[in-house]
Amino acid sequence: FDYIPEFFKAETADSEAEADRWYEDKRNNRRPPELLPRDEVARAINNEIKEGRGSPHGGVFLDIASRRSAEYIKKRLPSMYHQFRELAEVDITAEPMEIGPTCHYVMGGVEVDPDTAASRVPGLYAAGEVAGGMHGANRLGGNSLGDLLVFGKRAGEAAAAHAGAVGAAGPSVSEDDVASAARTALAPFETEGGENPYRIHHELQDAMQDLVGIIRREQEMQLALKAIHDLRDRCRTLSVEGNRQYNPGWNLALDLRNMLLVSEAVALAALERKESRGGHTRDDYPMTDYDFWGKRNVVLELGGDGALGLYHQDLPEPPPELAGLLEEDH
């Protein structure tokens, strides 16, 4: 109840008694605050944890058992019931479950043309969560499926047309480049006494969760960027054991450079955007800046030296039919 934003106060219960009544009488009572949008609930949980009121494992307790019968829970939440029972030995029909917020959806992504889903790399097309710009700062529930259907179709059609137009004159790769890529990929098998990829992965997870999480601060993100650079240096000498077949350690060793690059892009963009908007909350810039940041995107570009460059890009003017809908909404 301490975390209900002004925007949602009119439709949210302001007492536990009203929230309890809502379960049986939704027409005459307002929704409990734990059913606020996911970003609001996640911020509230995160704040409680950071202020020392979290659960033993660094989360909070979600209690369904006291609100619904065991039969109702098993019928409506069968996968959740099964997962907690099998993986955590917790019966959610009889006791609270320990939960915490985590990364759910990446709002940024590859910059693509809206009509063809083409990226800046010739022949590369992107749609869905990997592509940026579709959902603004906060994806609404269910919108990702529509995104995939619409832009997946556009990407597929454009990619097929591109491949057909290129034909036999498609791009080629030199044997030297193939051999160089193979040596890089196999290096972890030949390096003795190098870093364990699982350890690097774990440290990267901790740095991003703790320092570039739901509530962001400049000093913490600066620390995260330093940690990412240090981890990248350590990634130069990775060692894996076993064979090439079904080797998750090797897969992780190959993926880490991409994970580090995406993590750095997220941290740099979050550090640059000095406001709070949607799923991006700055503790040091709590207000939304419509006049400046509401009119631009943050774009990151990989330079020839492997460093990420950052610049601002003005948002395009919406076409008249969409602008009219936005005006009606306001």
Short mmCIF file of C-alpha atoms in Angstrom, two decimals:
data_model
loop_
_atom_site.label_atom_id
_atom_site.label_comp_id
_atom_site.label_asym_id
_atom_site.label_seq_id
_atom_site.Cartn_x
_atom_site.Cartn_y
_atom_site.Cartn_z
CA PHE A 1 0.00 0.00 0.00
CA ASP A 2 3.02 2.29 0.33
CA TYR A 3 3.83 1.94 -3.38
CA ILE A 4 0.59 2.85 -5.18
CA PRO A 5 1.37 5.53 -7.81
CA GLU A 6 -1.02 8.46 -8.19
CA PHE A 7 -1.92 7.24 -11.66
CA PHE A 8 -3.40 3.99 -10.27
CA LYS A 9 -4.85 5.18 -6.95
CA ALA A 10 -8.40 5.57 -8.22
CA GLU A 11 -8.60 1.91 -9.26
CA THR A 12 -6.56 0.35 -6.43
CA ALA A 13 -7.75 -0.66 -2.95
CA ASP A 14 -6.42 1.56 -0.18
CA SER A 15 -6.93 -0.88 2.72
CA GLU A 16 -6.36 -4.57 3.37
CA ALA A 17 -10.06 -5.00 4.11
CA GLU A 18 -11.07 -3.74 0.66
CA ALA A 19 -8.33 -5.77 -1.00
CA ASP A 20 -9.60 -8.92 0.74
CA ARG A 21 -13.18 -8.22 -0.34
CA TRP A 22 -12.11 -7.89 -3.98
CA TYR A 23 -11.46 -11.63 -4.22
CA GLU A 24 -15.15 -12.36 -3.74
CA ASP A 25 -16.74 -9.14 -5.01
CA LYS A 26 -14.80 -7.52 -7.85
CA ARG A 27 -17.69 -5.26 -8.89
CA ASN A 28 -17.86 -3.30 -5.63
CA ASN A 29 -14.22 -3.33 -4.56
CA ARG A 30 -10.96 -2.17 -6.11
CA ARG A 31 -8.03 -4.38 -7.03
CA PRO A 32 -5.32 -5.19 -4.43
CA PRO A 33 -2.07 -3.24 -4.96
CA GLU A 34 -0.14 -6.48 -5.54
CA LEU A 35 -1.98 -6.61 -8.88
CA LEU A 36 -0.51 -3.32 -10.09
CA PRO A 37 1.48 -3.49 -13.38
CA ARG A 38 4.50 -5.75 -13.15
CA ASP A 39 7.04 -2.92 -13.24
CA GLU A 40 5.37 -1.18 -10.28
CA VAL A 41 5.23 -4.41 -8.26
CA ALA A 42 8.83 -5.26 -9.16
CA ARG A 43 10.05 -1.84 -8.01
CA ALA A 44 8.19 -2.22 -4.71
CA ILE A 45 9.68 -5.67 -4.13
CA ASN A 46 13.15 -4.46 -5.04
CA ASN A 47 12.93 -1.53 -2.64
CA GLU A 48 11.76 -3.71 0.26
CA ILE A 49 14.66 -6.09 -0.35
CA LYS A 50 17.25 -3.27 -0.56
CA GLU A 51 15.96 -1.78 2.69
CA GLY A 52 16.49 -5.07 4.52
CA ARG A 53 12.91 -6.33 4.70
CA GLY A 54 13.33 -9.18 2.22
CA SER A 55 12.97 -12.92 2.72
CA PRO A 56 15.86 -15.19 3.79
CA HIS A 57 17.07 -15.77 0.19
CA GLY A 58 16.80 -12.14 -0.90
CA GLY A 59 13.22 -12.06 -2.19
CA VAL A 60 9.76 -11.64 -0.72
CA PHE A 61 6.97 -14.06 0.12
CA LEU A 62 3.99 -14.52 -2.21
CA ASP A 63 1.04 -16.04 -0.38
CA ILE A 64 -1.73 -17.58 -2.48
CA ALA A 65 -2.65 -20.30 -0.01
CA SER A 66 -4.50 -17.94 2.34
CA ARG A 67 -6.53 -16.45 -0.53
CA ARG A 68 -7.65 -19.46 -2.58
CA SER A 69 -8.49 -23.11 -1.99
CA ALA A 70 -6.06 -25.87 -2.90
CA GLU A 71 -8.39 -27.08 -5.66
CA TYR A 72 -8.58 -23.59 -7.19
CA ILE A 73 -4.79 -23.15 -7.14
CA LYS A 74 -4.11 -26.54 -8.73
CA LYS A 75 -6.68 -25.86 -11.45
CA ARG A 76 -5.65 -22.30 -12.30
CA LEU A 77 -1.88 -22.52 -11.63
CA PRO A 78 -0.94 -26.12 -12.44
CA SER A 79 2.57 -25.41 -13.78
CA MET A 80 3.45 -23.11 -10.86
CA TYR A 81 2.17 -25.69 -8.38
CA HIS A 82 4.20 -28.43 -10.07
CA GLN A 83 7.41 -26.40 -10.38
CA PHE A 84 7.48 -25.29 -6.74
CA ARG A 85 6.58 -28.80 -5.54
CA GLU A 86 9.21 -30.56 -7.65
CA LEU A 87 12.05 -28.05 -7.68
CA ALA A 88 11.73 -26.31 -4.30
CA GLU A 89 9.68 -28.79 -2.23
CA VAL A 90 7.20 -25.98 -1.53
CA ASP A 91 3.45 -26.65 -1.58
CA ILE A 92 1.96 -23.34 -2.72
CA THR A 93 -1.53 -24.53 -1.73
CA ALA A 94 -0.39 -24.62 1.91
CA GLU A 95 2.50 -22.16 2.34
CA PRO A 96 3.93 -18.98 0.82
CA MET A 97 6.49 -19.15 -1.97
CA GLU A 98 9.67 -17.08 -2.09
CA ILE A 99 9.91 -14.89 -5.19
CA GLY A 100 11.85 -11.95 -6.58
CA PRO A 101 11.92 -9.76 -9.70
CA THR A 102 14.20 -10.62 -12.58
CA CYS A 103 14.78 -9.68 -16.21
CA HIS A 104 11.56 -10.40 -18.08
CA TYR A 105 11.74 -8.72 -21.47
CA VAL A 106 14.38 -6.65 -23.26
CA MET A 107 12.78 -3.44 -24.49
CA GLY A 108 15.80 -2.39 -26.55
CA GLY A 109 17.37 -4.37 -29.35
CA VAL A 110 18.56 -4.37 -32.94
CA GLU A 111 17.55 -1.27 -34.88
CA VAL A 112 15.37 -2.40 -37.79
CA ASP A 113 13.34 -0.90 -40.62
CA PRO A 114 9.65 -1.12 -39.60
CA ASP A 115 8.41 -2.24 -43.01
CA THR A 116 10.97 -4.96 -43.75
CA ALA A 117 12.56 -5.72 -40.33
CA ALA A 118 15.95 -5.25 -42.05
CA SER A 119 18.90 -4.34 -39.84
CA ARG A 120 21.88 -2.26 -40.89
CA VAL A 121 23.77 -5.47 -41.70
CA PRO A 122 22.85 -6.45 -45.28
CA GLY A 123 20.89 -9.70 -45.27
CA LEU A 124 20.22 -9.69 -41.51
CA TYR A 125 16.59 -9.35 -40.38
CA ALA A 126 15.26 -9.21 -36.83
CA ALA A 127 11.81 -9.52 -35.27
CA GLY A 128 10.44 -10.08 -31.79
CA GLU A 129 12.28 -9.42 -28.55
CA VAL A 130 15.65 -9.12 -30.30
CA ALA A 131 14.42 -6.08 -32.24
CA GLY A 132 14.16 -2.71 -30.50
CA GLY A 133 11.60 0.08 -30.73
CA MET A 134 8.32 -1.82 -30.79
CA HIS A 135 7.14 -1.48 -27.20
CA GLY A 136 8.60 1.78 -25.95
CA ALA A 137 9.73 1.58 -22.34
CA ASN A 138 7.26 -1.00 -21.05
CA ARG A 139 5.79 -3.93 -22.98
CA LEU A 140 2.13 -4.57 -22.25
CA GLY A 141 1.02 -8.13 -21.53
CA GLY A 142 0.31 -10.14 -24.68
CA ASN A 143 1.82 -7.61 -27.09
CA SER A 144 4.88 -9.73 -27.81
CA LEU A 145 2.78 -12.33 -29.66
CA GLY A 146 1.29 -9.71 -31.98
CA ASP A 147 4.79 -8.33 -32.51
CA LEU A 148 6.06 -11.74 -33.62
CA LEU A 149 3.15 -12.40 -35.96
CA VAL A 150 3.26 -9.02 -37.70
CA PHE A 151 6.98 -8.36 -37.87
CA GLY A 152 7.95 -12.02 -38.18
CA LYS A 153 5.90 -12.12 -41.38
CA ARG A 154 7.50 -8.93 -42.66
CA ALA A 155 10.98 -10.20 -41.80
CA GLY A 156 10.39 -13.55 -43.49
CA GLU A 157 9.02 -12.02 -46.67
CA ALA A 158 11.80 -9.41 -46.90
CA ALA A 159 14.53 -11.96 -46.17
CA ALA A 160 13.17 -14.30 -48.86
CA ALA A 161 13.01 -11.44 -51.36
CA HIS A 162 16.58 -10.41 -50.53
CA ALA A 163 17.88 -13.97 -50.90
CA GLY A 164 16.09 -14.35 -54.22
CA ALA A 165 17.51 -11.11 -55.54
CA VAL A 166 21.08 -11.96 -54.52
CA GLY A 167 20.95 -15.45 -56.03
CA ALA A 168 24.28 -17.07 -56.82
CA ALA A 169 26.11 -13.78 -56.37
CA GLY A 170 25.70 -13.95 -52.61
CA PRO A 171 28.41 -12.96 -50.14
CA SER A 172 31.40 -15.25 -49.73
CA VAL A 173 33.74 -15.91 -46.83
CA SER A 174 37.48 -16.41 -47.21
CA GLU A 175 39.10 -19.63 -46.01
CA ASP A 176 41.42 -17.58 -43.78
CA ASP A 177 38.44 -16.03 -41.98
CA VAL A 178 36.88 -19.48 -41.46
CA ALA A 179 40.15 -20.85 -40.07
CA SER A 180 40.55 -17.83 -37.77
CA ALA A 181 37.00 -18.23 -36.43
CA ALA A 182 37.61 -21.93 -35.84
CA ARG A 183 40.81 -21.24 -33.89
CA THR A 184 38.99 -18.69 -31.72
CA ALA A 185 36.13 -21.12 -31.06
CA LEU A 186 38.43 -24.00 -30.14
CA ALA A 187 40.86 -21.96 -28.01
CA PRO A 188 39.14 -22.83 -24.67
CA PHE A 189 40.01 -26.51 -25.22
CA GLU A 190 43.68 -25.69 -25.71
CA THR A 191 44.10 -23.15 -22.89
CA GLU A 192 45.26 -24.66 -19.60
CA GLY A 193 44.64 -22.93 -16.29
CA GLY A 194 42.34 -20.31 -17.78
CA GLU A 195 39.16 -18.83 -16.36
CA ASN A 196 36.09 -20.99 -15.77
CA PRO A 197 33.25 -19.71 -18.03
CA TYR A 198 30.66 -20.59 -15.37
CA ARG A 199 32.43 -18.35 -12.86
CA ILE A 200 32.53 -15.44 -15.32
CA HIS A 201 28.86 -15.98 -16.13
CA HIS A 202 27.89 -16.01 -12.45
CA GLU A 203 29.83 -12.83 -11.72
CA LEU A 204 28.25 -11.09 -14.72
CA GLN A 205 24.77 -12.11 -13.53
CA ASP A 206 25.47 -10.74 -10.06
CA ALA A 207 26.86 -7.45 -11.39
CA MET A 208 23.88 -6.81 -13.66
CA GLN A 209 21.28 -7.89 -11.10
CA ASP A 210 22.78 -5.88 -8.24
CA LEU A 211 24.04 -2.81 -10.09
CA VAL A 212 21.88 -2.42 -13.22
CA GLY A 213 18.66 -3.85 -11.86
CA ILE A 214 15.19 -2.42 -11.49
CA ILE A 215 16.21 0.61 -9.46
CA ARG A 216 19.26 2.22 -11.05
CA ARG A 217 21.82 4.69 -9.74
CA GLU A 218 24.74 6.35 -11.53
CA GLN A 219 27.45 5.20 -9.13
CA GLU A 220 26.24 1.59 -9.23
CA MET A 221 26.10 1.52 -13.04
CA GLN A 222 29.63 2.92 -13.20
CA LEU A 223 30.73 0.03 -10.98
CA ALA A 224 28.89 -2.39 -13.27
CA LEU A 225 30.70 -1.07 -16.34
CA LYS A 226 34.05 -1.49 -14.58
CA ALA A 227 33.10 -5.06 -13.65
CA ILE A 228 32.08 -5.79 -17.26
CA HIS A 229 35.42 -4.50 -18.57
CA ASP A 230 37.31 -6.59 -16.01
CA LEU A 231 35.31 -9.69 -16.93
CA ARG A 232 35.99 -9.08 -20.62
CA ASP A 233 39.73 -9.04 -19.91
CA ARG A 234 39.43 -12.31 -17.99
CA CYS A 235 37.45 -13.84 -20.89
CA ARG A 236 40.54 -13.68 -23.10
CA THR A 237 41.76 -16.91 -21.47
CA LEU A 238 38.89 -19.35 -20.92
CA SER A 239 39.34 -23.06 -20.29
CA VAL A 240 36.76 -25.82 -20.76
CA GLU A 241 36.93 -29.55 -20.11
CA GLY A 242 35.50 -32.49 -22.02
CA ASN A 243 34.72 -32.95 -25.70
CA ARG A 244 32.92 -30.83 -28.26
CA GLN A 245 29.77 -32.96 -28.17
CA TYR A 246 27.04 -31.69 -25.82
CA ASN A 247 29.40 -29.45 -23.89
CA PRO A 248 27.45 -26.62 -22.18
CA GLY A 249 30.68 -25.19 -20.77
CA TRP A 250 31.99 -24.69 -24.30
CA ASN A 251 28.67 -23.21 -25.42
CA LEU A 252 28.87 -20.74 -22.54
CA ALA A 253 32.47 -19.85 -23.37
CA LEU A 254 31.36 -18.94 -26.90
CA ASP A 255 28.33 -16.98 -25.67
CA LEU A 256 30.08 -14.92 -23.00
CA ARG A 257 31.48 -12.29 -25.36
CA ASN A 258 27.95 -11.61 -26.62
CA MET A 259 26.56 -11.52 -23.07
CA LEU A 260 29.25 -9.03 -22.07
CA LEU A 261 28.55 -6.85 -25.12
CA VAL A 262 24.78 -6.74 -24.46
CA SER A 263 25.35 -6.08 -20.75
CA GLU A 264 27.64 -3.16 -21.55
CA ALA A 265 25.08 -1.74 -24.01
CA VAL A 266 22.30 -1.99 -21.40
CA ALA A 267 24.42 -0.32 -18.72
CA LEU A 268 25.66 2.48 -21.01
CA ALA A 269 22.16 3.28 -22.28
CA ALA A 270 20.70 3.23 -18.76
CA LEU A 271 23.47 5.49 -17.52
CA GLU A 272 22.87 7.94 -20.38
CA ARG A 273 19.07 8.14 -19.95
CA LYS A 274 18.76 10.51 -17.00
CA GLU A 275 15.08 10.03 -16.23
CA SER A 276 12.64 7.30 -15.14
CA ARG A 277 10.44 5.74 -17.83
CA GLY A 278 8.54 2.45 -17.90
CA GLY A 279 10.80 -0.38 -16.77
CA HIS A 280 13.78 1.99 -16.45
CA THR A 281 13.80 3.64 -13.01
CA ARG A 282 16.60 5.99 -11.94
CA ASP A 283 16.68 6.59 -8.20
CA ASP A 284 18.74 9.73 -8.88
CA TYR A 285 16.36 10.92 -11.65
CA PRO A 286 12.90 9.82 -10.50
CA MET A 287 10.84 12.02 -12.85
CA THR A 288 9.93 11.35 -16.48
CA ASP A 289 11.38 13.96 -18.83
CA TYR A 290 8.85 14.25 -21.67
CA ASP A 291 10.40 17.33 -23.30
CA PHE A 292 13.91 15.89 -23.77
CA TRP A 293 14.04 12.12 -23.35
CA GLY A 294 10.49 11.65 -24.59
CA LYS A 295 11.64 12.68 -28.06
CA ARG A 296 14.74 10.55 -28.58
CA ASN A 297 16.23 7.09 -28.47
CA VAL A 298 19.67 6.06 -27.28
CA VAL A 299 21.55 4.16 -29.99
CA LEU A 300 24.74 2.16 -29.47
CA GLU A 301 27.04 1.21 -32.32
CA LEU A 302 30.03 -1.12 -32.34
CA GLY A 303 33.10 0.59 -33.78
CA GLY A 304 35.91 -0.97 -35.75
CA ASP A 305 38.04 -1.01 -32.60
CA GLY A 306 35.44 -3.09 -30.76
CA ALA A 307 34.31 -0.19 -28.55
CA LEU A 308 30.69 0.83 -28.21
CA GLY A 309 29.80 4.33 -29.36
CA LEU A 310 26.66 6.07 -28.13
CA TYR A 311 24.52 8.77 -29.70
CA HIS A 312 20.98 10.17 -29.56
CA GLN A 313 18.47 9.62 -32.34
CA ASP A 314 15.32 11.73 -32.66
CA LEU A 315 12.09 9.74 -32.68
CA PRO A 316 10.36 9.82 -36.06
CA GLU A 317 7.06 11.64 -36.38
CA PRO A 318 4.20 9.12 -36.35
CA PRO A 319 2.07 8.90 -39.52
CA PRO A 320 -1.17 10.93 -39.36
CA GLU A 321 -3.43 7.95 -38.68
CA LEU A 322 -1.37 6.92 -35.65
CA ALA A 323 -0.95 10.50 -34.42
CA GLY A 324 -4.75 10.82 -34.42
CA LEU A 325 -5.10 7.73 -32.26
CA LEU A 326 -2.54 9.07 -29.78
CA GLU A 327 -4.39 12.37 -29.55
CA GLU A 328 -7.66 10.53 -28.86
CA ASP A 329 -5.96 8.50 -26.13
CA HIS A 330 -4.86 11.71 -24.35
#
